[in-house]
mmCIF file of C-alpha atoms in Angstrom:
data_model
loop_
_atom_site.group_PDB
_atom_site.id
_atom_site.type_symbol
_atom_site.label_atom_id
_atom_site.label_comp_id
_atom_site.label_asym_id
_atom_site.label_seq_id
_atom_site.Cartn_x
_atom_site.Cartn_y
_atom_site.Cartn_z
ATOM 1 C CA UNK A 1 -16.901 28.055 7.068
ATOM 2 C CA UNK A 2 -16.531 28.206 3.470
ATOM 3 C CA UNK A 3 -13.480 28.066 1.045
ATOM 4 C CA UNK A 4 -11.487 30.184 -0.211
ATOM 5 C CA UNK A 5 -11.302 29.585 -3.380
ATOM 6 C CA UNK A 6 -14.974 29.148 -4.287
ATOM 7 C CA UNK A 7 -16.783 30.214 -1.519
ATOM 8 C CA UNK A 8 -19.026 27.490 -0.974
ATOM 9 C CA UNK A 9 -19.124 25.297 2.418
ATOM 10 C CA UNK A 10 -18.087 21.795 0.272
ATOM 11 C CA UNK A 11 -14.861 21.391 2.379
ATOM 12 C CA UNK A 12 -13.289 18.442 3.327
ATOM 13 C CA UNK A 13 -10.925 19.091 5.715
ATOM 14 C CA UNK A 14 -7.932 17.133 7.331
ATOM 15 C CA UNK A 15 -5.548 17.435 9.809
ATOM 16 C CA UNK A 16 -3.165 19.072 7.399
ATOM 17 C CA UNK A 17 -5.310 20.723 5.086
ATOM 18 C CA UNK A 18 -8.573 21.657 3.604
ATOM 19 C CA UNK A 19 -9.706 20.543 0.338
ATOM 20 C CA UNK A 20 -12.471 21.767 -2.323
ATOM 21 C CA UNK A 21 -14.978 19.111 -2.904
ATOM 22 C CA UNK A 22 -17.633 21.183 -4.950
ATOM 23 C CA UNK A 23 -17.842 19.411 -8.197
ATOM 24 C CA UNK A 24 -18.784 22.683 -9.644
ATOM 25 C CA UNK A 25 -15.522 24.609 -8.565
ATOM 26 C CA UNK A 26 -12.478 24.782 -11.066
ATOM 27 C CA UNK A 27 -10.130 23.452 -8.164
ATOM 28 C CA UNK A 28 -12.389 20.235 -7.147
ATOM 29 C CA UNK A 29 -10.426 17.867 -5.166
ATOM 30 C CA UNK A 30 -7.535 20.729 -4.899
ATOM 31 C CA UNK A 31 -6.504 22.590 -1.662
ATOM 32 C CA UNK A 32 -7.817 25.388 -0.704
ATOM 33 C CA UNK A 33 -8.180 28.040 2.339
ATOM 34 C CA UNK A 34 -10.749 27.390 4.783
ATOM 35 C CA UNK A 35 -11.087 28.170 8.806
ATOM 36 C CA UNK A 36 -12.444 25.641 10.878
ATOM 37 C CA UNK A 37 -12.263 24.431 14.028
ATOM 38 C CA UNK A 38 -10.649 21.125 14.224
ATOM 39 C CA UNK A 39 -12.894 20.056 17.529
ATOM 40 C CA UNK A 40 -16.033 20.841 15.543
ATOM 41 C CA UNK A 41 -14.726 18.788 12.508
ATOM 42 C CA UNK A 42 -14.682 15.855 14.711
ATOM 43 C CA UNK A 43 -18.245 16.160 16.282
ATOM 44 C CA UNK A 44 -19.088 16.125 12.017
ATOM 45 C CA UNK A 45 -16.470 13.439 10.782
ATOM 46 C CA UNK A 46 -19.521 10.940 10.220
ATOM 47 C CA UNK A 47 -21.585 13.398 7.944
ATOM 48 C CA UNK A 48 -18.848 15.123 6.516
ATOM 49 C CA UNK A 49 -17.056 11.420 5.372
ATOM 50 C CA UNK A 50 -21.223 10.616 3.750
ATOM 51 C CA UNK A 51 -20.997 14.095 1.891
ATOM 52 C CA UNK A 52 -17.636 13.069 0.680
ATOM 53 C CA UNK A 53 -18.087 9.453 -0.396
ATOM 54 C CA UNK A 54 -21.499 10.870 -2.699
ATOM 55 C CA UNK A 55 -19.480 13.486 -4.460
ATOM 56 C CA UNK A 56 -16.623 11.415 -4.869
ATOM 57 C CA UNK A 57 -18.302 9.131 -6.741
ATOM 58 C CA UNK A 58 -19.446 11.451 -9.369
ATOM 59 C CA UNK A 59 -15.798 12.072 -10.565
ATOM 60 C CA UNK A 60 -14.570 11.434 -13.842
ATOM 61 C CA UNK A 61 -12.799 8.252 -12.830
ATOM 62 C CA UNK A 62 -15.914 6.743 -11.314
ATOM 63 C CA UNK A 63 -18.129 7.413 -14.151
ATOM 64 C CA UNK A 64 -17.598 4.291 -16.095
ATOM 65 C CA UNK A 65 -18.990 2.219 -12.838
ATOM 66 C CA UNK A 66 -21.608 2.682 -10.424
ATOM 67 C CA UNK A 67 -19.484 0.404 -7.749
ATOM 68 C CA UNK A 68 -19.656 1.898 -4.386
ATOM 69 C CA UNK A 69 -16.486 2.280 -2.390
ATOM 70 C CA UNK A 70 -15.783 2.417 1.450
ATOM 71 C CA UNK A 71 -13.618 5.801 1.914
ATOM 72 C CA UNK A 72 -11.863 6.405 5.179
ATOM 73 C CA UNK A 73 -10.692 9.918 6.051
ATOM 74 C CA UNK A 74 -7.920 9.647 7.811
ATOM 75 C CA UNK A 75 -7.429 11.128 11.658
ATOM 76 C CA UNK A 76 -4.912 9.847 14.372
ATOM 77 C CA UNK A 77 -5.565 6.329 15.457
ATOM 78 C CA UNK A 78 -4.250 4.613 18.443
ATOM 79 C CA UNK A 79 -1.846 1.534 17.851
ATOM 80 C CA UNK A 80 -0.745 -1.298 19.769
ATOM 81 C CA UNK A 81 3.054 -1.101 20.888
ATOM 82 C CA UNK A 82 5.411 -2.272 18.530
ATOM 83 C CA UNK A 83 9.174 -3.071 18.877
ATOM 84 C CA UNK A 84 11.633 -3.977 16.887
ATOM 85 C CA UNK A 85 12.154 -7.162 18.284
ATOM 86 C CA UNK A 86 8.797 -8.347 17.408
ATOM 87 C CA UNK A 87 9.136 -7.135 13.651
ATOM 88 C CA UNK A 88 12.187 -9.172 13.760
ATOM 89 C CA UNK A 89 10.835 -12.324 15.118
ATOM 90 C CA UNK A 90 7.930 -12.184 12.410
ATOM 91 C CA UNK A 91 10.480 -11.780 9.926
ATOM 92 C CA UNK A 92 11.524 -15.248 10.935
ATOM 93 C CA UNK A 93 8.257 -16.714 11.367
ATOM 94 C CA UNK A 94 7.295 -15.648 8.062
ATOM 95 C CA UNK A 95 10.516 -16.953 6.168
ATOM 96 C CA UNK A 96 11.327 -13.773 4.600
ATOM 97 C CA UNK A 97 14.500 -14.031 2.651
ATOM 98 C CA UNK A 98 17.550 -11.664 4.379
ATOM 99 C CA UNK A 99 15.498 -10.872 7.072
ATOM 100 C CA UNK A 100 18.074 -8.853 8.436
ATOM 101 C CA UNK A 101 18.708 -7.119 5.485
ATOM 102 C CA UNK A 102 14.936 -6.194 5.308
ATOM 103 C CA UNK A 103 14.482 -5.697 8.820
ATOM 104 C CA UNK A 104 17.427 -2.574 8.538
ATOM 105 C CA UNK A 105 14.773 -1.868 5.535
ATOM 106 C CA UNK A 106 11.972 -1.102 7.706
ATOM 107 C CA UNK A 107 13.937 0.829 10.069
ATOM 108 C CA UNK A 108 14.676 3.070 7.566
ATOM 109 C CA UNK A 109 11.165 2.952 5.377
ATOM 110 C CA UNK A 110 9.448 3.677 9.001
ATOM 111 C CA UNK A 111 11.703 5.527 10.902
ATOM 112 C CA UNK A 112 11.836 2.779 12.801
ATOM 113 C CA UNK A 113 8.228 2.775 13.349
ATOM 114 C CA UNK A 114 7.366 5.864 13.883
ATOM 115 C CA UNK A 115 6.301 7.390 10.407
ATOM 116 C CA UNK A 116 3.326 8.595 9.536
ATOM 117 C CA UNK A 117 2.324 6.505 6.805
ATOM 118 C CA UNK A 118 3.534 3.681 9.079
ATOM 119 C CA UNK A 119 0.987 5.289 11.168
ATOM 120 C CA UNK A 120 -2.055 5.286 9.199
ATOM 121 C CA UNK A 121 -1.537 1.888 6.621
ATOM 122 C CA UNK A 122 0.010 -0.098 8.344
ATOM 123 C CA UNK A 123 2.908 -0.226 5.548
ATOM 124 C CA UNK A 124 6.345 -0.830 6.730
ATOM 125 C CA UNK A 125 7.761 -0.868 3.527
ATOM 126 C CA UNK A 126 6.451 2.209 1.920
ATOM 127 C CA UNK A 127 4.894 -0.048 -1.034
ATOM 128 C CA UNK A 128 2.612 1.353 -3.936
ATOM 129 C CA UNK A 129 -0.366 -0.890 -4.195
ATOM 130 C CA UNK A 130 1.075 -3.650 -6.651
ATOM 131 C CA UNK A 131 -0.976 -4.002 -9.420
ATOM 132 C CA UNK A 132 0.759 -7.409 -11.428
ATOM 133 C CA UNK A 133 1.096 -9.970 -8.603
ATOM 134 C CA UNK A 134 -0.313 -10.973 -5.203
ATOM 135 C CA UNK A 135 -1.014 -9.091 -2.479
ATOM 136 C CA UNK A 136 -2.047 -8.614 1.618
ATOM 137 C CA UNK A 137 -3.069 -5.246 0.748
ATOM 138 C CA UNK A 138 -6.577 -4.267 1.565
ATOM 139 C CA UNK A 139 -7.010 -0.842 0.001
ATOM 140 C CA UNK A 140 -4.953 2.285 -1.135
ATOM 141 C CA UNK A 141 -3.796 5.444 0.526
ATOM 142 C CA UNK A 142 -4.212 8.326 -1.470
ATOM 143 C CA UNK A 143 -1.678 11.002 -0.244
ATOM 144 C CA UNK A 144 -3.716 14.021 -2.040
ATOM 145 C CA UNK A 145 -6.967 13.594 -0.433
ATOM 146 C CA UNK A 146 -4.944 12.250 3.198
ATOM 147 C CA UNK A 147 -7.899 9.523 3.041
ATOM 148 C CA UNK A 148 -8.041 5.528 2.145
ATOM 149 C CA UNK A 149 -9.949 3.843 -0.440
ATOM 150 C CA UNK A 150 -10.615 0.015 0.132
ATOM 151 C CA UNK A 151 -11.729 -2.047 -2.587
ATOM 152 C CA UNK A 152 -10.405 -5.033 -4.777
ATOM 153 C CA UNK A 153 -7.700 -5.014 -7.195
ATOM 154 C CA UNK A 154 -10.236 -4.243 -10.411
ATOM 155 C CA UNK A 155 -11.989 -1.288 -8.316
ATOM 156 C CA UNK A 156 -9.012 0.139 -7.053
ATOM 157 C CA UNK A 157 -7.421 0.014 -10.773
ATOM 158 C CA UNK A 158 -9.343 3.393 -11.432
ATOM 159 C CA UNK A 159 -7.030 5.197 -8.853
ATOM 160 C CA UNK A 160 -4.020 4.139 -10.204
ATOM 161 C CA UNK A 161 -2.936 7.651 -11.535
ATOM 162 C CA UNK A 162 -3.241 9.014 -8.151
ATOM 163 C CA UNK A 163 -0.329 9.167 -5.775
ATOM 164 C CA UNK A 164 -0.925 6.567 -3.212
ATOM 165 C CA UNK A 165 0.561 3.995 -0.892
ATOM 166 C CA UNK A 166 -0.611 0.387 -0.068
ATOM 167 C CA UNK A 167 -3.041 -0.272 2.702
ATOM 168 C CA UNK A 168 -2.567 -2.985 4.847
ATOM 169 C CA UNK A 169 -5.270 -4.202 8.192
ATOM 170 C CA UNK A 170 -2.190 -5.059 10.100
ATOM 171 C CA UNK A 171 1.883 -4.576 10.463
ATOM 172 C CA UNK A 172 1.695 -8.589 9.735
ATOM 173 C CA UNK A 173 0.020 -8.732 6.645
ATOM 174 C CA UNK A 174 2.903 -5.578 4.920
ATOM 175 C CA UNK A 175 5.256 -8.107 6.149
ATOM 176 C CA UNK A 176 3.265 -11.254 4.365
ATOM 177 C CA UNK A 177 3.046 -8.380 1.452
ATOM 178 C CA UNK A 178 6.880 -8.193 1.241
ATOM 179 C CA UNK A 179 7.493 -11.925 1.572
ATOM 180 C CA UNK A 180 5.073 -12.196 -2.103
ATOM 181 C CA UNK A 181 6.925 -9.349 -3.224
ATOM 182 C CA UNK A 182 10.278 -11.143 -2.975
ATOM 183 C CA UNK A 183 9.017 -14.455 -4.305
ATOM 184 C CA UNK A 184 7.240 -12.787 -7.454
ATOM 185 C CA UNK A 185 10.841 -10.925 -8.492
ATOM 186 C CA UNK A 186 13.281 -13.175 -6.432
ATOM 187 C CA UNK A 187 13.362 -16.998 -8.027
ATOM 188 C CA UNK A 188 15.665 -18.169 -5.701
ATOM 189 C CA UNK A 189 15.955 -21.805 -7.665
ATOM 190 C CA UNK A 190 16.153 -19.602 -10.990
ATOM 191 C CA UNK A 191 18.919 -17.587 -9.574
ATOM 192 C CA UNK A 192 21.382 -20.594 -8.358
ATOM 193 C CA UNK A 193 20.889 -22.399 -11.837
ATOM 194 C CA UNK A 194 21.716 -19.375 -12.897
ATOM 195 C CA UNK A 195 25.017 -18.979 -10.774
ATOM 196 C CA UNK A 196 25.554 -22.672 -11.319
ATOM 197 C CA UNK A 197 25.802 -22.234 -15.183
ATOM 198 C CA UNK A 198 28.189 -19.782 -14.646
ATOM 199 C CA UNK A 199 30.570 -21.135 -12.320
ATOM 200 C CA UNK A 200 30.373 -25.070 -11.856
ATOM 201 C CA UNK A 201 30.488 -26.291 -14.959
ATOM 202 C CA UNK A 202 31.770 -26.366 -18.934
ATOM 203 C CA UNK A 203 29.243 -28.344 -20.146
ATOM 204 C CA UNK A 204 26.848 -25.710 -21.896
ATOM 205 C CA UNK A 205 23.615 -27.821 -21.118
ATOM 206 C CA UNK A 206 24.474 -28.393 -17.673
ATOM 207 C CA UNK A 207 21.769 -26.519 -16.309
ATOM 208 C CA UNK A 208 19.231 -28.209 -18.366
ATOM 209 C CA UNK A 209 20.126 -31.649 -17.150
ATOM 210 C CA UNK A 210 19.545 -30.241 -13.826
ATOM 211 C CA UNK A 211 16.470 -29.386 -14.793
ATOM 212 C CA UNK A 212 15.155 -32.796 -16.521
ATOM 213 C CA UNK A 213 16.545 -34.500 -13.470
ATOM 214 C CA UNK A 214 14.918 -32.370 -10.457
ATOM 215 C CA UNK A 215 11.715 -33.315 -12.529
ATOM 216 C CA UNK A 216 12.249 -37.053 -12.228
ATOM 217 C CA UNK A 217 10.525 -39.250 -10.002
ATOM 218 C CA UNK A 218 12.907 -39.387 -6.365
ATOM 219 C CA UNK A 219 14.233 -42.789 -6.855
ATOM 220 C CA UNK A 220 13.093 -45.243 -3.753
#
């Protein structure tokens, strides 16, 4: 079939909708019309995704580097059975802070692990790909094109202006994700000096005695 906005047969077409990936068309990469049977698309995901992946890389953002990327288009994928009770007992084993705070989180982020996006990446959280700390994630989930890009940090920088969500190989590693999350914007000891300066005591370089002293050899 071809589409319908510039009649050629460069389609790439999901589950949700069909997109224009003729290079030459003034709505590349947009949506567009097209009528084709979803059983057939499947018998042609592997040539289809090879099509794809060559023209993609001849977009504007890939220009400046001949890296190659591995592109996954997305279709339903069969997970293993997960229960709350298992998030929350990771929670624990991981030693994220509030974990029931953050487990009521991903209830909500996941609806309660049923989402979509839950779904496809793995991400309980509904995290962006973080750009200016560590991370578990493994690529990025761009919602336009309903397919994931994998790739390190520097290679996936190019997609950054792209609506996307993290991609993570497991439900264990978002979780591991979230616990560098929290440790990158929560200082915990930074926080109670903080709250200790405040409330304990009058002496206005309290906090820095503190600090000389929890530098100090332990004494024997």
């Amino acid at each position: 079939m071809k589409t319908g906005c510039c009649h050629s047969k460069l389609i790439h077409q999901t589950d949700r909708h069909a997109i224009c990936i003729n290079p030459g068309c003034e709505n590349y990469l947009g949506h567009t019309s097209a009528n084709i049977d979803y059983s057939k698309w499947k018998n042609t995901f592997a040539a289809v995704a090879l099509t794809f992946l060559l023209l993609f890389s001849f977009d504007d953002f890939s220009k400046e580097n001949k890296e190659q990327y591995t592109l996954a288009l997305l279709l339903p994928t069969q997970h293993e059975i997960l229960t709350i009770a298992r998030v929350q007992k990771e929670l624990k084993t991981q030693e994220v802070m509030c974990p029931k705070e953050v487990l009521a989180q991903i209830k909500i982020e996941s609806a309660n692990l049923t989402s979509s996006l839950f779904r496809r990446t793995n991400n309980m959280f509904g995290m962006r790909y973080p750009f200016n700390r560590k991370t578990t994630a493994s690529g990025i989930y761009i919602t336009s094109l309903d397919s994931i890009v994998y790739g390190s940090r520097d290679e996936l920088k190019k997609f950054r202006r792209f609506e996307s969500y993290a991609v993570f190989n497991t439900w264990k590693a978002s979780i591991a994700d979230y616990k560098l999350w929290q440790e990158h914007y929560f200082n915990v000891s930074e926080r109670y000096l903080e709250f200790i300066g405040k409330n304990y005591a009058e002496d206005p370089f309290y906090v820095a005695k503190i600090r000389q002293a929890a530098s100090l050899p332990q004494l024997k």
